[in-house]
Amino acid sequence: MRRPGWLIAVVALLTITACTPPNLPAPIAPTGGTSVSSAPPAPGTLVVGLDGTSGPITGFNPYAVADYSPASQAVASLVLPSAFVMAADGSVGTDADVVDWVAVTSLNPFTVTYLLDRKASWSDGTPITAEDFSYLRDQLLVQPGTVASAGYRLISAIRSRDAGKTVDVEFSAPFPDWRSLFSPLLPSHLLKDSPGGWSSALDSDLPLSGNRYRMTSYDPVTGQVALARNDKYWATPPGPAAVVLRLGRPSDLLAAFNRGDVQALWFAPDAATAQDIADQVPGDQRTALPTPSSMQLVMNSAAGPTADVDIRTAIAAGLDPTALAGALTAGWADGGRTVTSQVALPLEASGDDGEATAGPPIVTNDRVAAQAALTRAGYSSNGLYVARAGQILRLRLGYPSGRPRLAAAARLIQQQLGGIGIEVDLFPDAAPDLIENNVAAGTLDLALIDLTRGSTDSVAAATAFGCPRTDPSGIGSTAAPAGDGSPPTTPAAAPVPRTGNLSGYCGAGTQRVLVEGLTGQLPVAEADPGLWVDLPVFPLIQPQAVFAVAPTLRPVLVGDHSGWSWTGPLAGLAGWPVR
């Protein structure tokens, strides 16, 4: 796990106290929104503007929920190698520079064999091999707060042949979505030997590349990330020689875009900036697209007051989703889509006009319904708050610090739940500590987070709602059989952090559907009604963003680009026209 934020702060304070002369101005906070450089980019360099006010970059691990941001998503797609890649039109195919051949080679047991390109290697010369496959699978079974881990739990063995260039991946059950795995790969040899390994080795950069670009620098004060061509890449080099991801204030970035200092913009504007973009950027140079995530209120379903489904029902009934959406989108009318499914995002379940066809199938913004649910849970009102056995119902709500919109929504949740008698204490914290050390440990009642996911509904649902491996019904369960006909038992061990299922939810009926959905026996959508009843999370919106390009990049917007809703628009940047 990552170091607690308070420990880092204390160490930093002691260092400054010991080494810094007195009477100097305070250091600049690493917000990423301080300024936008006016220096013109070097020839062959593409500069992309991203919103530095939406929160700091917390890391570059593409599998860590806490590290998700448009910048980290873009860097991972350009620097790390993948077995499969999604094109702009949404089609999925092998990355032929990494995988020469792949196929299902056995049905009993279900086995997929990968033949890796002999020349495929990391930028330090280490070959990309089966070891990278095994490392990724092993980590996604145990690390807290990870993305799309469910499919890896079905893997029963990974075997290496031909010096690691032939990889046999054996599964405990058929897995139709096996193409979603191992994309991207991480440099196992570096992470295994690096202090902090998985939890902190990628906090400030991606030190090795296995793709067309390598990361050359990251300035945590301005938030600027620089990439250059990977001169060790074994296949066709990218068109643009270098890429700069420049974080700043949206209004400043738009001004730089109009000057020609920035060639593309990708961020979720507030209402005023959205209007400025509409006024200043021609329609054929911009598009709005959903992001592969949902803003959601995660409820601790395994411990504390929110383990009671009546309390979770009361919370939902006490909230006004429309007002919360306004806070999360900063008033931009097109900034978010209403979530109507627990297992699919609105971009998949929308009408012909691209808008969600209905609201969530639960009662919201209804104080009478909220009070009824609280009464069922044994709580009564004392005039200001609700209490049971003399104890006021008091909840802790965590959210990532440095995220103004999430902070505004958290304050609104506090006010709205206060209106039905629930006292809420706010707990802002750095995203890695919040998610990996608190939410994953089950120490909070509620958490307001932006949860990213992949394009495969069955994997996303099984990851978010599946029982843990330490539960007898969990996928790839580690529970030991009793041997006497009694139910299996879980080996005694220290508390296990939550991997992808941050709520801690485990429902027997839902688990059956999730497993059958993951193995292709049943549509995972059949889990939806039960999840809305149990309500382990309350999804609020799927955020939308604006992608705008300079006149020279208009061809990038031509054609079908539905795949950008999952990969982000920068995944294909290596093939963009060179100015």
PDB file of N, CA and C in Angstrom, residues 317-380:
ATOM      1  N   ALA A 317     -32.901   7.635  -1.219  1.00  0.00           N
ATOM      2  CA  ALA A 317     -34.152   8.385  -1.211  1.00  0.00           C
ATOM      3  C   ALA A 317     -33.945   9.809  -0.717  1.00  0.00           C
ATOM      4  N   GLY A 318     -32.926  10.025   0.089  1.00  0.00           N
ATOM      5  CA  GLY A 318     -32.664  11.355   0.618  1.00  0.00           C
ATOM      6  C   GLY A 318     -31.855  12.249  -0.300  1.00  0.00           C
ATOM      7  N   LEU A 319     -31.364  11.710  -1.410  1.00  0.00           N
ATOM      8  CA  LEU A 319     -30.504  12.477  -2.314  1.00  0.00           C
ATOM      9  C   LEU A 319     -31.274  12.955  -3.538  1.00  0.00           C
ATOM     10  N   ASP A 320     -30.853  14.112  -4.032  1.00  0.00           N
ATOM     11  CA  ASP A 320     -31.416  14.699  -5.246  1.00  0.00           C
ATOM     12  C   ASP A 320     -30.392  14.536  -6.372  1.00  0.00           C
ATOM     13  N   PRO A 321     -30.531  13.518  -7.219  1.00  0.00           N
ATOM     14  CA  PRO A 321     -29.528  13.260  -8.256  1.00  0.00           C
ATOM     15  C   PRO A 321     -29.348  14.415  -9.230  1.00  0.00           C
ATOM     16  N   THR A 322     -30.401  15.152  -9.514  1.00  0.00           N
ATOM     17  CA  THR A 322     -30.292  16.269 -10.453  1.00  0.00           C
ATOM     18  C   THR A 322     -29.386  17.353  -9.899  1.00  0.00           C
ATOM     19  N   ALA A 323     -29.556  17.696  -8.621  1.00  0.00           N
ATOM     20  CA  ALA A 323     -28.696  18.704  -7.997  1.00  0.00           C
ATOM     21  C   ALA A 323     -27.254  18.213  -7.910  1.00  0.00           C
ATOM     22  N   LEU A 324     -27.068  16.936  -7.609  1.00  0.00           N
ATOM     23  CA  LEU A 324     -25.720  16.384  -7.530  1.00  0.00           C
ATOM     24  C   LEU A 324     -25.049  16.383  -8.901  1.00  0.00           C
ATOM     25  N   ALA A 325     -25.811  16.079  -9.945  1.00  0.00           N
ATOM     26  CA  ALA A 325     -25.259  16.112 -11.300  1.00  0.00           C
ATOM     27  C   ALA A 325     -24.808  17.518 -11.658  1.00  0.00           C
ATOM     28  N   GLY A 326     -25.581  18.522 -11.230  1.00  0.00           N
ATOM     29  CA  GLY A 326     -25.185  19.900 -11.495  1.00  0.00           C
ATOM     30  C   GLY A 326     -23.871  20.255 -10.845  1.00  0.00           C
ATOM     31  N   ALA A 327     -23.627  19.749  -9.623  1.00  0.00           N
ATOM     32  CA  ALA A 327     -22.353  20.000  -8.947  1.00  0.00           C
ATOM     33  C   ALA A 327     -21.216  19.250  -9.623  1.00  0.00           C
ATOM     34  N   LEU A 328     -21.465  18.014 -10.045  1.00  0.00           N
ATOM     35  CA  LEU A 328     -20.419  17.191 -10.641  1.00  0.00           C
ATOM     36  C   LEU A 328     -20.029  17.664 -12.037  1.00  0.00           C
ATOM     37  N   THR A 329     -20.919  18.385 -12.712  1.00  0.00           N
ATOM     38  CA  THR A 329     -20.632  18.869 -14.069  1.00  0.00           C
ATOM     39  C   THR A 329     -20.359  20.364 -14.104  1.00  0.00           C
ATOM     40  N   ALA A 330     -20.347  21.013 -12.932  1.00  0.00           N
ATOM     41  CA  ALA A 330     -20.136  22.461 -12.835  1.00  0.00           C
ATOM     42  C   ALA A 330     -21.107  23.225 -13.736  1.00  0.00           C
ATOM     43  N   GLY A 331     -22.321  22.721 -13.838  1.00  0.00           N
ATOM     44  CA  GLY A 331     -23.361  23.426 -14.564  1.00  0.00           C
ATOM     45  C   GLY A 331     -23.393  23.207 -16.059  1.00  0.00           C
ATOM     46  N   TRP A 332     -22.450  22.440 -16.615  1.00  0.00           N
ATOM     47  CA  TRP A 332     -22.461  22.170 -18.057  1.00  0.00           C
ATOM     48  C   TRP A 332     -23.574  21.174 -18.356  1.00  0.00           C
ATOM     49  N   ALA A 333     -24.555  21.580 -19.131  1.00  0.00           N
ATOM     50  CA  ALA A 333     -25.748  20.774 -19.375  1.00  0.00           C
ATOM     51  C   ALA A 333     -25.420  19.421 -19.998  1.00  0.00           C
ATOM     52  N   ASP A 334     -24.366  19.368 -20.820  1.00  0.00           N
ATOM     53  CA  ASP A 334     -23.994  18.118 -21.480  1.00  0.00           C
ATOM     54  C   ASP A 334     -22.841  17.413 -20.763  1.00  0.00           C
ATOM     55  N   GLY A 335     -22.600  17.790 -19.523  1.00  0.00           N
ATOM     56  CA  GLY A 335     -21.423  17.268 -18.817  1.00  0.00           C
ATOM     57  C   GLY A 335     -21.568  15.890 -18.231  1.00  0.00           C
ATOM     58  N   GLY A 336     -22.763  15.334 -18.240  1.00  0.00           N
ATOM     59  CA  GLY A 336     -22.928  13.998 -17.681  1.00  0.00           C
ATOM     60  C   GLY A 336     -24.195  13.337 -18.166  1.00  0.00           C
ATOM     61  N   ARG A 337     -24.170  12.019 -18.263  1.00  0.00           N
ATOM     62  CA  ARG A 337     -25.335  11.234 -18.652  1.00  0.00           C
ATOM     63  C   ARG A 337     -25.870  10.495 -17.433  1.00  0.00           C
ATOM     64  N   THR A 338     -27.178  10.454 -17.297  1.00  0.00           N
ATOM     65  CA  THR A 338     -27.800   9.757 -16.173  1.00  0.00           C
ATOM     66  C   THR A 338     -27.534   8.257 -16.273  1.00  0.00           C
ATOM     67  N   VAL A 339     -27.126   7.663 -15.170  1.00  0.00           N
ATOM     68  CA  VAL A 339     -26.841   6.227 -15.145  1.00  0.00           C
ATOM     69  C   VAL A 339     -28.125   5.475 -14.828  1.00  0.00           C
ATOM     70  N   THR A 340     -28.476   4.537 -15.668  1.00  0.00           N
ATOM     71  CA  THR A 340     -29.709   3.769 -15.494  1.00  0.00           C
ATOM     72  C   THR A 340     -29.454   2.289 -15.244  1.00  0.00           C
ATOM     73  N   SER A 341     -28.202   1.875 -15.263  1.00  0.00           N
ATOM     74  CA  SER A 341     -27.858   0.467 -15.061  1.00  0.00           C
ATOM     75  C   SER A 341     -26.655   0.366 -14.132  1.00  0.00           C
ATOM     76  N   GLN A 342     -26.655  -0.684 -13.313  1.00  0.00           N
ATOM     77  CA  GLN A 342     -25.496  -0.945 -12.455  1.00  0.00           C
ATOM     78  C   GLN A 342     -24.380  -1.659 -13.217  1.00  0.00           C
ATOM     79  N   VAL A 343     -24.706  -2.284 -14.354  1.00  0.00           N
ATOM     80  CA  VAL A 343     -23.719  -3.103 -15.051  1.00  0.00           C
ATOM     81  C   VAL A 343     -23.328  -2.555 -16.414  1.00  0.00           C
ATOM     82  N   ALA A 344     -24.019  -1.532 -16.910  1.00  0.00           N
ATOM     83  CA  ALA A 344     -23.697  -0.937 -18.212  1.00  0.00           C
ATOM     84  C   ALA A 344     -23.703   0.571 -18.075  1.00  0.00           C
ATOM     85  N   LEU A 345     -22.842   1.225 -18.829  1.00  0.00           N
ATOM     86  CA  LEU A 345     -22.798   2.682 -18.814  1.00  0.00           C
ATOM     87  C   LEU A 345     -23.838   3.250 -19.776  1.00  0.00           C
ATOM     88  N   PRO A 346     -24.227   4.513 -19.581  1.00  0.00           N
ATOM     89  CA  PRO A 346     -25.265   5.104 -20.440  1.00  0.00           C
ATOM     90  C   PRO A 346     -24.950   5.075 -21.923  1.00  0.00           C
ATOM     91  N   LEU A 347     -23.669   5.126 -22.292  1.00  0.00           N
ATOM     92  CA  LEU A 347     -23.334   5.108 -23.718  1.00  0.00           C
ATOM     93  C   LEU A 347     -23.767   3.804 -24.368  1.00  0.00           C
ATOM     94  N   GLU A 348     -23.968   2.754 -23.571  1.00  0.00           N
ATOM     95  CA  GLU A 348     -24.419   1.471 -24.103  1.00  0.00           C
ATOM     96  C   GLU A 348     -25.931   1.313 -24.015  1.00  0.00           C
ATOM     97  N   ALA A 349     -26.568   2.070 -23.123  1.00  0.00           N
ATOM     98  CA  ALA A 349     -28.007   1.913 -22.893  1.00  0.00           C
ATOM     99  C   ALA A 349     -28.702   3.242 -23.101  1.00  0.00           C
ATOM    100  N   SER A 350     -28.581   3.780 -24.317  1.00  0.00           N
ATOM    101  CA  SER A 350     -29.138   5.094 -24.601  1.00  0.00           C
ATOM    102  C   SER A 350     -30.100   5.019 -25.772  1.00  0.00           C
ATOM    103  N   GLY A 351     -30.903   6.088 -25.920  1.00  0.00           N
ATOM    104  CA  GLY A 351     -31.841   6.154 -27.024  1.00  0.00           C
ATOM    105  C   GLY A 351     -31.165   6.611 -28.295  1.00  0.00           C
ATOM    106  N   ASP A 352     -31.952   6.802 -29.342  1.00  0.00           N
ATOM    107  CA  ASP A 352     -31.407   7.204 -30.630  1.00  0.00           C
ATOM    108  C   ASP A 352     -30.745   8.569 -30.582  1.00  0.00           C
ATOM    109  N   ASP A 353     -31.155   9.393 -29.618  1.00  0.00           N
ATOM    110  CA  ASP A 353     -30.577  10.726 -29.530  1.00  0.00           C
ATOM    111  C   ASP A 353     -29.330  10.752 -28.685  1.00  0.00           C
ATOM    112  N   GLY A 354     -28.883   9.570 -28.219  1.00  0.00           N
ATOM    113  CA  GLY A 354     -27.666   9.491 -27.436  1.00  0.00           C
ATOM    114  C   GLY A 354     -27.869   9.790 -25.969  1.00  0.00           C
ATOM    115  N   GLU A 355     -29.107  10.116 -25.553  1.00  0.00           N
ATOM    116  CA  GLU A 355     -29.362  10.416 -24.158  1.00  0.00           C
ATOM    117  C   GLU A 355     -29.974   9.192 -23.472  1.00  0.00           C
ATOM    118  N   ALA A 356     -29.705   9.079 -22.171  1.00  0.00           N
ATOM    119  CA  ALA A 356     -30.295   7.986 -21.418  1.00  0.00           C
ATOM    120  C   ALA A 356     -31.813   8.073 -21.488  1.00  0.00           C
ATOM    121  N   THR A 357     -32.484   6.917 -21.591  1.00  0.00           N
ATOM    122  CA  THR A 357     -33.920   6.917 -21.810  1.00  0.00           C
ATOM    123  C   THR A 357     -34.728   7.071 -20.525  1.00  0.00           C
ATOM    124  N   ALA A 358     -34.146   6.886 -19.365  1.00  0.00           N
ATOM    125  CA  ALA A 358     -34.890   6.999 -18.112  1.00  0.00           C
ATOM    126  C   ALA A 358     -33.925   7.231 -16.977  1.00  0.00           C
ATOM    127  N   GLY A 359     -34.472   7.547 -15.808  1.00  0.00           N
ATOM    128  CA  GLY A 359     -33.637   7.705 -14.629  1.00  0.00           C
ATOM    129  C   GLY A 359     -33.398   6.363 -13.965  1.00  0.00           C
ATOM    130  N   PRO A 360     -32.659   6.355 -12.850  1.00  0.00           N
ATOM    131  CA  PRO A 360     -32.397   5.092 -12.153  1.00  0.00           C
ATOM    132  C   PRO A 360     -33.680   4.505 -11.584  1.00  0.00           C
ATOM    133  N   PRO A 361     -33.819   3.189 -11.562  1.00  0.00           N
ATOM    134  CA  PRO A 361     -35.067   2.541 -11.124  1.00  0.00           C
ATOM    135  C   PRO A 361     -35.175   2.431  -9.602  1.00  0.00           C
ATOM    136  N   ILE A 362     -34.900   3.514  -8.903  1.00  0.00           N
ATOM    137  CA  ILE A 362     -35.026   3.550  -7.452  1.00  0.00           C
ATOM    138  C   ILE A 362     -35.681   4.869  -7.053  1.00  0.00           C
ATOM    139  N   VAL A 363     -36.132   4.941  -5.813  1.00  0.00           N
ATOM    140  CA  VAL A 363     -36.752   6.155  -5.303  1.00  0.00           C
ATOM    141  C   VAL A 363     -35.661   7.118  -4.852  1.00  0.00           C
ATOM    142  N   THR A 364     -35.700   8.347  -5.355  1.00  0.00           N
ATOM    143  CA  THR A 364     -34.755   9.377  -4.946  1.00  0.00           C
ATOM    144  C   THR A 364     -35.513  10.661  -4.627  1.00  0.00           C
ATOM    145  N   ASN A 365     -34.832  11.546  -3.892  1.00  0.00           N
ATOM    146  CA  ASN A 365     -35.388  12.863  -3.582  1.00  0.00           C
ATOM    147  C   ASN A 365     -36.801  12.760  -2.999  1.00  0.00           C
ATOM    148  N   ASP A 366     -36.972  11.846  -2.051  1.00  0.00           N
ATOM    149  CA  ASP A 366     -38.280  11.611  -1.456  1.00  0.00           C
ATOM    150  C   ASP A 366     -38.092  11.422   0.053  1.00  0.00           C
ATOM    151  N   ARG A 367     -38.345  12.471   0.839  1.00  0.00           N
ATOM    152  CA  ARG A 367     -38.098  12.421   2.276  1.00  0.00           C
ATOM    153  C   ARG A 367     -39.022  11.428   2.973  1.00  0.00           C
ATOM    154  N   VAL A 368     -40.239  11.295   2.484  1.00  0.00           N
ATOM    155  CA  VAL A 368     -41.164  10.355   3.096  1.00  0.00           C
ATOM    156  C   VAL A 368     -40.633   8.925   2.946  1.00  0.00           C
ATOM    157  N   ALA A 369     -40.180   8.573   1.749  1.00  0.00           N
ATOM    158  CA  ALA A 369     -39.615   7.241   1.515  1.00  0.00           C
ATOM    159  C   ALA A 369     -38.346   7.039   2.333  1.00  0.00           C
ATOM    160  N   ALA A 370     -37.536   8.081   2.454  1.00  0.00           N
ATOM    161  CA  ALA A 370     -36.305   7.985   3.240  1.00  0.00           C
ATOM    162  C   ALA A 370     -36.627   7.719   4.710  1.00  0.00           C
ATOM    163  N   GLN A 371     -37.616   8.447   5.255  1.00  0.00           N
ATOM    164  CA  GLN A 371     -37.974   8.252   6.649  1.00  0.00           C
ATOM    165  C   GLN A 371     -38.559   6.862   6.884  1.00  0.00           C
ATOM    166  N   ALA A 372     -39.311   6.360   5.917  1.00  0.00           N
ATOM    167  CA  ALA A 372     -39.866   5.015   6.046  1.00  0.00           C
ATOM    168  C   ALA A 372     -38.758   3.966   6.098  1.00  0.00           C
ATOM    169  N   ALA A 373     -37.737   4.127   5.265  1.00  0.00           N
ATOM    170  CA  ALA A 373     -36.615   3.183   5.264  1.00  0.00           C
ATOM    171  C   ALA A 373     -35.839   3.267   6.580  1.00  0.00           C
ATOM    172  N   LEU A 374     -35.653   4.466   7.102  1.00  0.00           N
ATOM    173  CA  LEU A 374     -34.971   4.628   8.385  1.00  0.00           C
ATOM    174  C   LEU A 374     -35.775   3.994   9.518  1.00  0.00           C
ATOM    175  N   THR A 375     -37.084   4.114   9.453  1.00  0.00           N
ATOM    176  CA  THR A 375     -37.936   3.487  10.468  1.00  0.00           C
ATOM    177  C   THR A 375     -37.803   1.970  10.418  1.00  0.00           C
ATOM    178  N   ARG A 376     -37.760   1.412   9.207  1.00  0.00           N
ATOM    179  CA  ARG A 376     -37.574  -0.043   9.077  1.00  0.00           C
ATOM    180  C   ARG A 376     -36.245  -0.482   9.676  1.00  0.00           C
ATOM    181  N   ALA A 377     -35.244   0.400   9.614  1.00  0.00           N
ATOM    182  CA  ALA A 377     -33.930   0.081  10.170  1.00  0.00           C
ATOM    183  C   ALA A 377     -33.870   0.321  11.678  1.00  0.00           C
ATOM    184  N   GLY A 378     -34.988   0.784  12.269  1.00  0.00           N
ATOM    185  CA  GLY A 378     -35.037   0.959  13.711  1.00  0.00           C
ATOM    186  C   GLY A 378     -34.700   2.343  14.209  1.00  0.00           C
ATOM    187  N   TYR A 379     -34.629   3.322  13.293  1.00  0.00           N
ATOM    188  CA  TYR A 379     -34.270   4.684  13.682  1.00  0.00           C
ATOM    189  C   TYR A 379     -35.524   5.545  13.796  1.00  0.00           C
ATOM    190  N   SER A 380     -35.478   6.465  14.765  1.00  0.00           N
ATOM    191  CA  SER A 380     -36.563   7.429  14.936  1.00  0.00           C
ATOM    192  C   SER A 380     -35.962   8.813  15.064  1.00  0.00           C
TER     193      SER A 380
END
